[in-house]
mmCIF file with all atom_site columns, C-alpha atoms and ligand atoms in Angstrom:
data_model
loop_
_atom_site.group_PDB
_atom_site.id
_atom_site.type_symbol
_atom_site.label_atom_id
_atom_site.label_alt_id
_atom_site.label_comp_id
_atom_site.label_asym_id
_atom_site.label_entity_id
_atom_site.label_seq_id
_atom_site.pdbx_PDB_ins_code
_atom_site.Cartn_x
_atom_site.Cartn_y
_atom_site.Cartn_z
_atom_site.occupancy
_atom_site.B_iso_or_equiv
_atom_site.pdbx_formal_charge
_atom_site.auth_seq_id
_atom_site.auth_comp_id
_atom_site.auth_asym_id
_atom_site.auth_atom_id
_atom_site.pdbx_PDB_model_num
ATOM   1   C CA . MET E 1 1   ? -5.624  9.843  7.012   1.00 98.00 ? 1   MET E CA 1
ATOM   2   C CA . LYS E 1 2   ? -6.593  10.008 10.248  1.00 98.00 ? 2   LYS E CA 1
ATOM   3   C CA . PHE E 1 3   ? -9.014  13.003 11.535  1.00 98.00 ? 3   PHE E CA 1
ATOM   4   C CA . PHE E 1 4   ? -8.705  14.133 14.922  1.00 98.00 ? 4   PHE E CA 1
ATOM   5   C CA . ILE E 1 5   ? -9.889  17.402 16.702  1.00 98.00 ? 5   ILE E CA 1
ATOM   6   C CA . ASP E 1 6   ? -6.962  19.598 18.047  1.00 98.00 ? 6   ASP E CA 1
ATOM   7   C CA . THR E 1 7   ? -9.456  20.646 21.122  1.00 98.00 ? 7   THR E CA 1
ATOM   8   C CA . ALA E 1 8   ? -11.036 20.099 24.813  1.00 97.00 ? 8   ALA E CA 1
ATOM   9   C CA . ASN E 1 9   ? -14.283 22.203 23.847  1.00 98.00 ? 9   ASN E CA 1
ATOM   10  C CA . ILE E 1 10  ? -16.968 19.398 24.239  1.00 98.00 ? 10  ILE E CA 1
ATOM   11  C CA . ASP E 1 11  ? -19.334 20.949 22.179  1.00 98.00 ? 11  ASP E CA 1
ATOM   12  C CA . GLN E 1 12  ? -17.102 21.006 18.879  1.00 98.00 ? 12  GLN E CA 1
ATOM   13  C CA . ILE E 1 13  ? -15.774 17.584 19.789  1.00 98.00 ? 13  ILE E CA 1
ATOM   14  C CA . LYS E 1 14  ? -19.326 16.724 19.502  1.00 98.00 ? 14  LYS E CA 1
ATOM   15  C CA . GLU E 1 15  ? -20.059 18.233 16.587  1.00 98.00 ? 15  GLU E CA 1
ATOM   16  C CA . ALA E 1 16  ? -17.094 16.833 14.723  1.00 98.00 ? 16  ALA E CA 1
ATOM   17  C CA . GLU E 1 17  ? -17.947 13.356 16.034  1.00 97.00 ? 17  GLU E CA 1
ATOM   18  C CA . SER E 1 18  ? -21.381 13.908 14.905  1.00 97.00 ? 18  SER E CA 1
ATOM   19  C CA . LEU E 1 19  ? -20.203 14.477 11.217  1.00 97.00 ? 19  LEU E CA 1
ATOM   20  C CA . GLY E 1 20  ? -19.089 10.293 11.983  1.00 97.00 ? 20  GLY E CA 1
ATOM   21  C CA . ILE E 1 21  ? -15.582 11.234 10.232  1.00 97.00 ? 21  ILE E CA 1
ATOM   22  C CA . LEU E 1 22  ? -13.811 11.498 13.682  1.00 98.00 ? 22  LEU E CA 1
ATOM   23  C CA . ASP E 1 23  ? -11.099 9.396  14.596  1.00 98.00 ? 23  ASP E CA 1
ATOM   24  C CA . GLY E 1 24  ? -9.600  10.849 17.954  1.00 98.00 ? 24  GLY E CA 1
ATOM   25  C CA . VAL E 1 25  ? -8.762  14.012 19.755  1.00 98.00 ? 25  VAL E CA 1
ATOM   26  C CA . THR E 1 26  ? -5.860  16.095 20.745  1.00 98.00 ? 26  THR E CA 1
ATOM   27  C CA . THR E 1 27  ? -5.365  17.900 23.775  1.00 95.00 ? 27  THR E CA 1
ATOM   28  C CA . ASN E 1 28  ? -2.790  20.219 25.435  1.00 95.00 ? 28  ASN E CA 1
ATOM   29  C CA . PRO E 1 29  ? -2.333  22.288 28.556  1.00 94.00 ? 29  PRO E CA 1
ATOM   30  C CA . SER E 1 30  ? -3.121  25.376 26.488  1.00 95.00 ? 30  SER E CA 1
ATOM   31  C CA . LEU E 1 31  ? -6.053  23.747 25.008  1.00 96.00 ? 31  LEU E CA 1
ATOM   32  C CA . MET E 1 32  ? -7.716  22.583 28.795  1.00 96.00 ? 32  MET E CA 1
ATOM   33  C CA . ALA E 1 33  ? -6.815  26.302 30.130  1.00 96.00 ? 33  ALA E CA 1
ATOM   34  C CA . LYS E 1 34  ? -8.460  27.997 27.159  1.00 96.00 ? 34  LYS E CA 1
ATOM   35  C CA . GLU E 1 35  ? -11.951 25.964 28.289  1.00 97.00 ? 35  GLU E CA 1
ATOM   36  C CA . GLY E 1 36  ? -11.379 26.220 31.901  1.00 97.00 ? 36  GLY E CA 1
ATOM   37  C CA . ILE E 1 37  ? -10.539 23.431 33.074  1.00 96.00 ? 37  ILE E CA 1
ATOM   38  C CA . THR E 1 38  ? -8.187  23.641 35.759  1.00 94.00 ? 38  THR E CA 1
ATOM   39  C CA . GLY E 1 39  ? -7.470  21.496 39.038  1.00 94.00 ? 39  GLY E CA 1
ATOM   40  C CA . ALA E 1 40  ? -5.967  17.758 38.459  1.00 92.00 ? 40  ALA E CA 1
ATOM   41  C CA . ASP E 1 41  ? -9.701  16.382 39.396  1.00 94.00 ? 41  ASP E CA 1
ATOM   42  C CA . ASN E 1 42  ? -10.938 18.399 36.738  1.00 96.00 ? 42  ASN E CA 1
ATOM   43  C CA . ILE E 1 43  ? -8.625  17.741 33.796  1.00 96.00 ? 43  ILE E CA 1
ATOM   44  C CA . LEU E 1 44  ? -8.968  13.930 34.658  1.00 97.00 ? 44  LEU E CA 1
ATOM   45  C CA . GLN E 1 45  ? -12.501 13.581 34.617  1.00 97.00 ? 45  GLN E CA 1
ATOM   46  C CA . HIS E 1 46  ? -12.534 15.943 31.555  1.00 97.00 ? 46  HIS E CA 1
ATOM   47  C CA . TYR E 1 47  ? -10.271 13.528 29.322  1.00 97.00 ? 47  TYR E CA 1
ATOM   48  C CA . VAL E 1 48  ? -12.924 10.852 30.287  1.00 98.00 ? 48  VAL E CA 1
ATOM   49  C CA . ASP E 1 49  ? -15.643 12.943 29.302  1.00 98.00 ? 49  ASP E CA 1
ATOM   50  C CA . ILE E 1 50  ? -14.133 13.547 25.685  1.00 98.00 ? 50  ILE E CA 1
ATOM   51  C CA . CYS E 1 51  ? -13.351 9.653  25.905  1.00 98.00 ? 51  CYS E CA 1
ATOM   52  C CA . ASN E 1 52  ? -17.190 8.663  26.520  1.00 97.00 ? 52  ASN E CA 1
ATOM   53  C CA . ILE E 1 53  ? -17.838 11.051 23.241  1.00 97.00 ? 53  ILE E CA 1
ATOM   54  C CA . VAL E 1 54  ? -15.650 9.995  20.487  1.00 97.00 ? 54  VAL E CA 1
ATOM   55  C CA . ASP E 1 55  ? -14.341 6.161  19.277  1.00 93.00 ? 55  ASP E CA 1
ATOM   56  C CA . GLY E 1 56  ? -10.743 6.597  18.767  1.00 97.00 ? 56  GLY E CA 1
ATOM   57  C CA . ASP E 1 57  ? -7.387  7.668  21.083  1.00 98.00 ? 57  ASP E CA 1
ATOM   58  C CA . VAL E 1 58  ? -7.415  11.098 23.375  1.00 98.00 ? 58  VAL E CA 1
ATOM   59  C CA . SER E 1 59  ? -3.932  12.213 23.806  1.00 98.00 ? 59  SER E CA 1
ATOM   60  C CA . ALA E 1 60  ? -3.671  13.687 27.361  1.00 98.00 ? 60  ALA E CA 1
ATOM   61  C CA . GLU E 1 61  ? -0.363  15.553 27.562  1.00 97.00 ? 61  GLU E CA 1
ATOM   62  C CA . VAL E 1 62  ? 1.939   15.370 30.812  1.00 98.00 ? 62  VAL E CA 1
ATOM   63  C CA . ILE E 1 63  ? 3.083   18.449 33.004  1.00 97.00 ? 63  ILE E CA 1
ATOM   64  C CA . ALA E 1 64  ? 6.092   16.428 34.467  1.00 98.00 ? 64  ALA E CA 1
ATOM   65  C CA . THR E 1 65  ? 9.325   17.115 32.599  1.00 98.00 ? 65  THR E CA 1
ATOM   66  C CA . ASP E 1 66  ? 11.397  14.660 34.586  1.00 98.00 ? 66  ASP E CA 1
ATOM   67  C CA . PHE E 1 67  ? 11.082  10.742 33.748  1.00 98.00 ? 67  PHE E CA 1
ATOM   68  C CA . GLU E 1 68  ? 9.653   9.655  37.028  1.00 98.00 ? 68  GLU E CA 1
ATOM   69  C CA . GLY E 1 69  ? 7.193   12.745 36.832  1.00 98.00 ? 69  GLY E CA 1
ATOM   70  C CA . MET E 1 70  ? 6.126   11.581 33.505  1.00 98.00 ? 70  MET E CA 1
ATOM   71  C CA . VAL E 1 71  ? 5.929   8.119  34.369  1.00 98.00 ? 71  VAL E CA 1
ATOM   72  C CA . ARG E 1 72  ? 3.636   8.757  37.183  1.00 98.00 ? 72  ARG E CA 1
ATOM   73  C CA . GLU E 1 73  ? 1.617   10.757 35.424  1.00 98.00 ? 73  GLU E CA 1
ATOM   74  C CA . GLY E 1 74  ? 1.585   9.360  32.157  1.00 98.00 ? 74  GLY E CA 1
ATOM   75  C CA . THR E 1 75  ? 0.663   5.963  34.191  1.00 98.00 ? 75  THR E CA 1
ATOM   76  C CA . ALA E 1 76  ? -2.426  7.576  35.739  1.00 97.00 ? 76  ALA E CA 1
ATOM   77  C CA . LEU E 1 77  ? -3.834  9.245  32.456  1.00 98.00 ? 77  LEU E CA 1
ATOM   78  C CA . ALA E 1 78  ? -3.702  5.656  30.879  1.00 98.00 ? 78  ALA E CA 1
ATOM   79  C CA . ALA E 1 79  ? -5.280  4.002  33.920  1.00 98.00 ? 79  ALA E CA 1
ATOM   80  C CA . LEU E 1 80  ? -8.348  6.350  33.066  1.00 97.00 ? 80  LEU E CA 1
ATOM   81  C CA . HIS E 1 81  ? -9.480  4.963  29.952  1.00 97.00 ? 81  HIS E CA 1
ATOM   82  C CA . PRO E 1 82  ? -8.735  2.342  27.215  1.00 97.00 ? 82  PRO E CA 1
ATOM   83  C CA . GLN E 1 83  ? -8.387  4.934  24.421  1.00 98.00 ? 83  GLN E CA 1
ATOM   84  C CA . ILE E 1 84  ? -5.921  7.401  26.233  1.00 98.00 ? 84  ILE E CA 1
ATOM   85  C CA . VAL E 1 85  ? -2.719  8.305  24.698  1.00 98.00 ? 85  VAL E CA 1
ATOM   86  C CA . VAL E 1 86  ? -0.124  9.523  27.168  1.00 98.00 ? 86  VAL E CA 1
ATOM   87  C CA . LYS E 1 87  ? 1.379   12.769 25.250  1.00 98.00 ? 87  LYS E CA 1
ATOM   88  C CA . LEU E 1 88  ? 5.314   13.470 25.839  1.00 98.00 ? 88  LEU E CA 1
ATOM   89  C CA . PRO E 1 89  ? 7.353   16.567 25.251  1.00 98.00 ? 89  PRO E CA 1
ATOM   90  C CA . MET E 1 90  ? 10.483  16.215 23.126  1.00 98.00 ? 90  MET E CA 1
ATOM   91  C CA . ILE E 1 91  ? 12.944  16.191 25.319  1.00 98.00 ? 91  ILE E CA 1
ATOM   92  C CA . ALA E 1 92  ? 15.433  14.107 26.638  1.00 98.00 ? 92  ALA E CA 1
ATOM   93  C CA . ASP E 1 93  ? 13.518  12.518 29.591  1.00 98.00 ? 93  ASP E CA 1
ATOM   94  C CA . GLY E 1 94  ? 10.443  12.386 27.098  1.00 98.00 ? 94  GLY E CA 1
ATOM   95  C CA . ILE E 1 95  ? 12.136  9.941  25.090  1.00 98.00 ? 95  ILE E CA 1
ATOM   96  C CA . LYS E 1 96  ? 13.276  8.021  27.866  1.00 98.00 ? 96  LYS E CA 1
ATOM   97  C CA . ALA E 1 97  ? 9.770   7.705  29.431  1.00 98.00 ? 97  ALA E CA 1
ATOM   98  C CA . CYS E 1 98  ? 8.417   7.150  25.749  1.00 98.00 ? 98  CYS E CA 1
ATOM   99  C CA . LYS E 1 99  ? 10.328  4.121  25.457  1.00 98.00 ? 99  LYS E CA 1
ATOM   100 C CA . TYR E 1 100 ? 9.207   2.856  29.236  1.00 98.00 ? 100 TYR E CA 1
ATOM   101 C CA . PHE E 1 101 ? 5.010   3.235  27.847  1.00 98.00 ? 101 PHE E CA 1
ATOM   102 C CA . ALA E 1 102 ? 6.210   1.588  24.637  1.00 98.00 ? 102 ALA E CA 1
ATOM   103 C CA . ASP E 1 103 ? 7.857   -1.801 26.608  1.00 98.00 ? 103 ASP E CA 1
ATOM   104 C CA . LYS E 1 104 ? 4.690   -1.988 28.699  1.00 98.00 ? 104 LYS E CA 1
ATOM   105 C CA . GLY E 1 105 ? 2.435   -1.394 25.855  1.00 98.00 ? 105 GLY E CA 1
ATOM   106 C CA . ILE E 1 106 ? 1.207   1.636  26.610  1.00 98.00 ? 106 ILE E CA 1
ATOM   107 C CA . LYS E 1 107 ? 0.211   4.382  23.583  1.00 98.00 ? 107 LYS E CA 1
ATOM   108 C CA . THR E 1 108 ? 2.629   7.326  23.354  1.00 98.00 ? 108 THR E CA 1
ATOM   109 C CA . ASN E 1 109 ? 2.347   10.641 21.289  1.00 98.00 ? 109 ASN E CA 1
ATOM   110 C CA . VAL E 1 110 ? 5.363   12.419 21.011  1.00 98.00 ? 110 VAL E CA 1
ATOM   111 C CA . THR E 1 111 ? 4.933   16.268 21.017  1.00 98.00 ? 111 THR E CA 1
ATOM   112 C CA . LEU E 1 112 ? 6.610   19.653 20.368  1.00 98.00 ? 112 LEU E CA 1
ATOM   113 C CA . VAL E 1 113 ? 8.396   18.170 17.247  1.00 98.00 ? 113 VAL E CA 1
ATOM   114 C CA . PHE E 1 114 ? 10.499  20.519 14.989  1.00 98.00 ? 114 PHE E CA 1
ATOM   115 C CA . SER E 1 115 ? 12.956  18.540 13.495  1.00 98.00 ? 115 SER E CA 1
ATOM   116 C CA . ALA E 1 116 ? 13.401  15.430 11.203  1.00 98.00 ? 116 ALA E CA 1
ATOM   117 C CA . GLY E 1 117 ? 15.714  14.428 14.022  1.00 98.00 ? 117 GLY E CA 1
ATOM   118 C CA . GLN E 1 118 ? 13.701  14.803 17.132  1.00 98.00 ? 118 GLN E CA 1
ATOM   119 C CA . ALA E 1 119 ? 11.243  12.381 14.510  1.00 98.00 ? 119 ALA E CA 1
ATOM   120 C CA . LEU E 1 120 ? 13.735  9.690  14.354  1.00 98.00 ? 120 LEU E CA 1
ATOM   121 C CA . LEU E 1 121 ? 14.207  9.660  18.020  1.00 98.00 ? 121 LEU E CA 1
ATOM   122 C CA . ALA E 1 122 ? 10.939  9.323  18.782  1.00 98.00 ? 122 ALA E CA 1
ATOM   123 C CA . ALA E 1 123 ? 10.204  6.568  16.473  1.00 98.00 ? 123 ALA E CA 1
ATOM   124 C CA . LYS E 1 124 ? 13.610  4.824  17.734  1.00 98.00 ? 124 LYS E CA 1
ATOM   125 C CA . ALA E 1 125 ? 11.817  5.094  21.055  1.00 98.00 ? 125 ALA E CA 1
ATOM   126 C CA . GLY E 1 126 ? 8.647   3.161  19.925  1.00 98.00 ? 126 GLY E CA 1
ATOM   127 C CA . ALA E 1 127 ? 6.377   6.438  19.858  1.00 98.00 ? 127 ALA E CA 1
ATOM   128 C CA . THR E 1 128 ? 2.276   5.399  18.730  1.00 98.00 ? 128 THR E CA 1
ATOM   129 C CA . TYR E 1 129 ? 2.478   9.073  17.406  1.00 98.00 ? 129 TYR E CA 1
ATOM   130 C CA . VAL E 1 130 ? 4.860   11.957 16.748  1.00 98.00 ? 130 VAL E CA 1
ATOM   131 C CA . SER E 1 131 ? 3.505   15.345 16.216  1.00 98.00 ? 131 SER E CA 1
ATOM   132 C CA . PRO E 1 132 ? 5.261   17.491 14.059  1.00 98.00 ? 132 PRO E CA 1
ATOM   133 C CA . PHE E 1 133 ? 3.723   21.221 14.583  1.00 98.00 ? 133 PHE E CA 1
ATOM   134 C CA . LEU E 1 134 ? 3.433   22.446 11.238  1.00 97.00 ? 134 LEU E CA 1
ATOM   135 C CA . GLY E 1 135 ? 1.285   25.712 11.784  1.00 98.00 ? 135 GLY E CA 1
ATOM   136 C CA . ARG E 1 136 ? 3.663   26.856 14.352  1.00 98.00 ? 136 ARG E CA 1
ATOM   137 C CA . LEU E 1 137 ? 6.828   26.168 11.808  1.00 98.00 ? 137 LEU E CA 1
ATOM   138 C CA . ASP E 1 138 ? 4.942   27.982 9.115   1.00 97.00 ? 138 ASP E CA 1
ATOM   139 C CA . ASP E 1 139 ? 4.545   31.080 12.029  1.00 97.00 ? 139 ASP E CA 1
ATOM   140 C CA . VAL E 1 140 ? 8.496   31.557 12.016  1.00 98.00 ? 140 VAL E CA 1
ATOM   141 C CA . SER E 1 141 ? 8.783   31.333 8.175   1.00 98.00 ? 141 SER E CA 1
ATOM   142 C CA . THR E 1 142 ? 10.183  27.902 7.948   1.00 98.00 ? 142 THR E CA 1
ATOM   143 C CA . ASP E 1 143 ? 8.258   25.241 5.834   1.00 97.00 ? 143 ASP E CA 1
ATOM   144 C CA . GLY E 1 144 ? 6.256   23.169 7.885   1.00 98.00 ? 144 GLY E CA 1
ATOM   145 C CA . LEU E 1 145 ? 4.646   20.979 5.371   1.00 98.00 ? 145 LEU E CA 1
ATOM   146 C CA . ASN E 1 146 ? 8.487   20.060 3.830   1.00 98.00 ? 146 ASN E CA 1
ATOM   147 C CA . LEU E 1 147 ? 8.840   18.462 8.090   1.00 98.00 ? 147 LEU E CA 1
ATOM   148 C CA . ILE E 1 148 ? 6.245   16.313 6.856   1.00 98.00 ? 148 ILE E CA 1
ATOM   149 C CA . ALA E 1 149 ? 7.732   14.621 3.593   1.00 98.00 ? 149 ALA E CA 1
ATOM   150 C CA . GLU E 1 150 ? 11.258  14.157 5.537   1.00 98.00 ? 150 GLU E CA 1
ATOM   151 C CA . ILE E 1 151 ? 9.824   12.671 8.302   1.00 98.00 ? 151 ILE E CA 1
ATOM   152 C CA . ARG E 1 152 ? 7.311   10.473 5.517   1.00 98.00 ? 152 ARG E CA 1
ATOM   153 C CA . GLN E 1 153 ? 10.436  9.613  3.540   1.00 98.00 ? 153 GLN E CA 1
ATOM   154 C CA . ILE E 1 154 ? 12.752  8.492  6.724   1.00 98.00 ? 154 ILE E CA 1
ATOM   155 C CA . TYR E 1 155 ? 10.244  6.496  8.512   1.00 98.00 ? 155 TYR E CA 1
ATOM   156 C CA . ASP E 1 156 ? 9.070   4.930  5.166   1.00 98.00 ? 156 ASP E CA 1
ATOM   157 C CA . ASN E 1 157 ? 12.892  4.103  4.709   1.00 98.00 ? 157 ASN E CA 1
ATOM   158 C CA . TYR E 1 158 ? 12.858  1.783  7.885   1.00 98.00 ? 158 TYR E CA 1
ATOM   159 C CA . ASP E 1 159 ? 9.128   0.840  7.971   1.00 98.00 ? 159 ASP E CA 1
ATOM   160 C CA . PHE E 1 160 ? 8.971   2.466  11.434  1.00 98.00 ? 160 PHE E CA 1
ATOM   161 C CA . GLU E 1 161 ? 5.697   2.190  12.890  1.00 98.00 ? 161 GLU E CA 1
ATOM   162 C CA . THR E 1 162 ? 5.124   5.172  14.326  1.00 98.00 ? 162 THR E CA 1
ATOM   163 C CA . GLN E 1 163 ? 2.129   6.653  13.004  1.00 98.00 ? 163 GLN E CA 1
ATOM   164 C CA . ILE E 1 164 ? 2.726   10.875 11.435  1.00 98.00 ? 164 ILE E CA 1
ATOM   165 C CA . LEU E 1 165 ? 0.711   13.034 13.445  1.00 98.00 ? 165 LEU E CA 1
ATOM   166 C CA . ALA E 1 166 ? 0.623   16.396 11.202  1.00 98.00 ? 166 ALA E CA 1
ATOM   167 C CA . ALA E 1 167 ? -0.063  18.930 14.121  1.00 98.00 ? 167 ALA E CA 1
ATOM   168 C CA . SER E 1 168 ? -0.737  22.843 14.731  1.00 98.00 ? 168 SER E CA 1
ATOM   169 C CA . VAL E 1 169 ? -3.274  22.514 11.445  1.00 98.00 ? 169 VAL E CA 1
ATOM   170 C CA . ARG E 1 170 ? -4.513  25.669 11.118  1.00 97.00 ? 170 ARG E CA 1
ATOM   171 C CA . HIS E 1 171 ? -6.760  25.212 7.862   1.00 97.00 ? 171 HIS E CA 1
ATOM   172 C CA . THR E 1 172 ? -8.276  23.100 5.163   1.00 98.00 ? 172 THR E CA 1
ATOM   173 C CA . MET E 1 173 ? -4.831  23.665 2.534   1.00 98.00 ? 173 MET E CA 1
ATOM   174 C CA . HIS E 1 174 ? -3.191  21.977 5.529   1.00 98.00 ? 174 HIS E CA 1
ATOM   175 C CA . VAL E 1 175 ? -5.162  19.063 5.892   1.00 98.00 ? 175 VAL E CA 1
ATOM   176 C CA . ILE E 1 176 ? -4.827  18.677 1.991   1.00 98.00 ? 176 ILE E CA 1
ATOM   177 C CA . ASP E 1 177 ? -1.140  19.175 2.113   1.00 98.00 ? 177 ASP E CA 1
ATOM   178 C CA . CYS E 1 178 ? -0.787  16.817 4.430   1.00 98.00 ? 178 CYS E CA 1
ATOM   179 C CA . ALA E 1 179 ? -2.835  13.840 3.012   1.00 98.00 ? 179 ALA E CA 1
ATOM   180 C CA . LYS E 1 180 ? -1.043  14.559 -0.402  1.00 98.00 ? 180 LYS E CA 1
ATOM   181 C CA . LEU E 1 181 ? 2.280   14.256 1.841   1.00 98.00 ? 181 LEU E CA 1
ATOM   182 C CA . GLY E 1 182 ? 1.167   10.634 3.034   1.00 98.00 ? 182 GLY E CA 1
ATOM   183 C CA . SER E 1 183 ? 0.646   12.032 6.602   1.00 98.00 ? 183 SER E CA 1
ATOM   184 C CA . ASP E 1 184 ? -1.191  9.269  8.581   1.00 98.00 ? 184 ASP E CA 1
ATOM   185 C CA . VAL E 1 185 ? -3.419  11.564 10.933  1.00 98.00 ? 185 VAL E CA 1
ATOM   186 C CA . MET E 1 186 ? -4.216  15.347 10.693  1.00 98.00 ? 186 MET E CA 1
ATOM   187 C CA . THR E 1 187 ? -5.284  17.366 14.224  1.00 98.00 ? 187 THR E CA 1
ATOM   188 C CA . GLY E 1 188 ? -6.858  20.895 13.632  1.00 98.00 ? 188 GLY E CA 1
ATOM   189 C CA . PRO E 1 189 ? -9.263  22.801 14.928  1.00 98.00 ? 189 PRO E CA 1
ATOM   190 C CA . LEU E 1 190 ? -13.300 22.338 14.031  1.00 98.00 ? 190 LEU E CA 1
ATOM   191 C CA . SER E 1 191 ? -12.965 24.815 11.190  1.00 98.00 ? 191 SER E CA 1
ATOM   192 C CA . SER E 1 192 ? -9.896  23.332 9.396   1.00 98.00 ? 192 SER E CA 1
ATOM   193 C CA . ILE E 1 193 ? -12.510 19.825 9.501   1.00 98.00 ? 193 ILE E CA 1
ATOM   194 C CA . LYS E 1 194 ? -16.158 21.480 8.363   1.00 98.00 ? 194 LYS E CA 1
ATOM   195 C CA . GLY E 1 195 ? -14.056 23.849 5.836   1.00 98.00 ? 195 GLY E CA 1
ATOM   196 C CA . LEU E 1 196 ? -13.597 21.157 3.518   1.00 98.00 ? 196 LEU E CA 1
ATOM   197 C CA . LEU E 1 197 ? -17.067 20.724 2.882   1.00 97.00 ? 197 LEU E CA 1
ATOM   198 C CA . ASN E 1 198 ? -17.415 24.219 1.401   1.00 97.00 ? 198 ASN E CA 1
ATOM   199 C CA . HIS E 1 199 ? -17.128 24.708 -2.552  1.00 98.00 ? 199 HIS E CA 1
ATOM   200 C CA . PRO E 1 200 ? -19.743 27.507 -3.659  1.00 98.00 ? 200 PRO E CA 1
ATOM   201 C CA . LEU E 1 201 ? -20.309 25.121 -6.746  1.00 98.00 ? 201 LEU E CA 1
ATOM   202 C CA . THR E 1 202 ? -21.594 22.098 -4.382  1.00 98.00 ? 202 THR E CA 1
ATOM   203 C CA . ASP E 1 203 ? -24.371 25.321 -3.316  1.00 98.00 ? 203 ASP E CA 1
ATOM   204 C CA . ILE E 1 204 ? -24.869 26.371 -6.415  1.00 98.00 ? 204 ILE E CA 1
ATOM   205 C CA . GLY E 1 205 ? -25.726 22.956 -7.888  1.00 98.00 ? 205 GLY E CA 1
ATOM   206 C CA . LEU E 1 206 ? -27.862 21.800 -4.993  1.00 98.00 ? 206 LEU E CA 1
ATOM   207 C CA . ALA E 1 207 ? -30.320 25.094 -5.401  1.00 98.00 ? 207 ALA E CA 1
ATOM   208 C CA . LYS E 1 208 ? -30.261 24.191 -9.447  1.00 98.00 ? 208 LYS E CA 1
ATOM   209 C CA . PHE E 1 209 ? -31.321 20.483 -8.491  1.00 98.00 ? 209 PHE E CA 1
ATOM   210 C CA . LEU E 1 210 ? -34.032 21.850 -5.714  1.00 98.00 ? 210 LEU E CA 1
ATOM   211 C CA . ALA E 1 211 ? -35.379 24.515 -8.345  1.00 97.00 ? 211 ALA E CA 1
ATOM   212 C CA . ASP E 1 212 ? -36.115 22.283 -11.492 1.00 97.00 ? 212 ASP E CA 1
ATOM   213 C CA . TYR E 1 213 ? -37.302 19.402 -9.095  1.00 97.00 ? 213 TYR E CA 1
ATOM   214 C CA . GLU E 1 214 ? -40.083 21.797 -7.636  1.00 96.00 ? 214 GLU E CA 1
ATOM   215 C CA . LYS E 1 215 ? -40.942 23.002 -11.362 1.00 95.00 ? 215 LYS E CA 1
ATOM   216 C CA . GLY E 1 216 ? -41.333 19.566 -12.344 1.00 93.00 ? 216 GLY E CA 1
ATOM   217 C CA . ASN E 1 217 ? -43.394 18.902 -9.331  1.00 94.00 ? 217 ASN E CA 1
ATOM   218 C CA . ALA E 1 218 ? -45.359 21.889 -9.113  1.00 84.00 ? 218 ALA E CA 1
HETATM 219 C C1 . E4P P 2 .   ? -0.529  19.463 18.955  1.00 92.81 ? 1   E4P P C1 1
HETATM 220 O O1 . E4P P 2 .   ? -0.837  17.795 19.739  1.00 92.81 ? 1   E4P P O1 1
HETATM 221 C C2 . E4P P 2 .   ? -1.203  20.671 19.887  1.00 92.81 ? 1   E4P P C2 1
HETATM 222 O O2 . E4P P 2 .   ? -2.279  20.632 20.580  1.00 92.81 ? 1   E4P P O2 1
HETATM 223 C C3 . E4P P 2 .   ? -1.551  21.536 18.830  1.00 92.81 ? 1   E4P P C3 1
HETATM 224 O O3 . E4P P 2 .   ? -1.772  21.229 17.136  1.00 92.81 ? 1   E4P P O3 1
HETATM 225 C C4 . E4P P 2 .   ? -0.771  22.973 18.407  1.00 92.81 ? 1   E4P P C4 1
HETATM 226 O O4 . E4P P 2 .   ? -1.187  23.807 17.939  1.00 92.81 ? 1   E4P P O4 1
HETATM 227 P P1 . E4P P 2 .   ? -1.067  25.309 17.278  1.00 92.81 ? 1   E4P P P1 1
HETATM 228 O O5 . E4P P 2 .   ? -0.200  25.364 16.954  1.00 92.81 ? 1   E4P P O5 1
HETATM 229 O O6 . E4P P 2 .   ? -2.286  25.599 16.628  1.00 92.81 ? 1   E4P P O6 1
HETATM 230 O O7 . E4P P 2 .   ? -1.406  25.425 18.940  1.00 92.81 ? 1   E4P P O7 1
#
């Protein structure tokens, strides 16, 4: 399973990258605003900065909600850097734009997916990635993981090449459950990645190994 980090924070992206296990980055307009990145030029430059830190795909989201606007913005985003993936909202014009970019060989990520039907449409439009938001479904008492399982089954039934990018991952158990369900990618905050490192028995075991070494070599 690929690990993407879901942030526009440069320090956190660098920290995840330094672990050697980072496969890409997802951003959205809220995450850019959270980092104080505003204004078209600054936003575009920030995407380039992110691409220069990581080796993998970097999702950059369009703001337009009409087909022509999405094509215009997406084309400009894709021209920024070969690692850019054009992130499109799961609406009718977003699906049309997805097909447009797929036909041109430009990578896409269809975002704000909350149902299996939406994921089926994204795959038929040739999306590179589909982003089901599992945490936001959990937030409204709906089983987000069940959606990942449904999409996995549908994509496998028809050998769709669209990759399931489990989004809105909030914690380590989401990461593990996505891996069990065969999600192709997960994107989450740095804490959901670093949290996988932790186990008290690892800490206790390491302390004992070091103490025994010290005794033997005193
Ligand atoms: C996906 O690409 C989104 O950026 C993100 O995962 C949303 O997560 P949230 O629901 O925690 O805001």
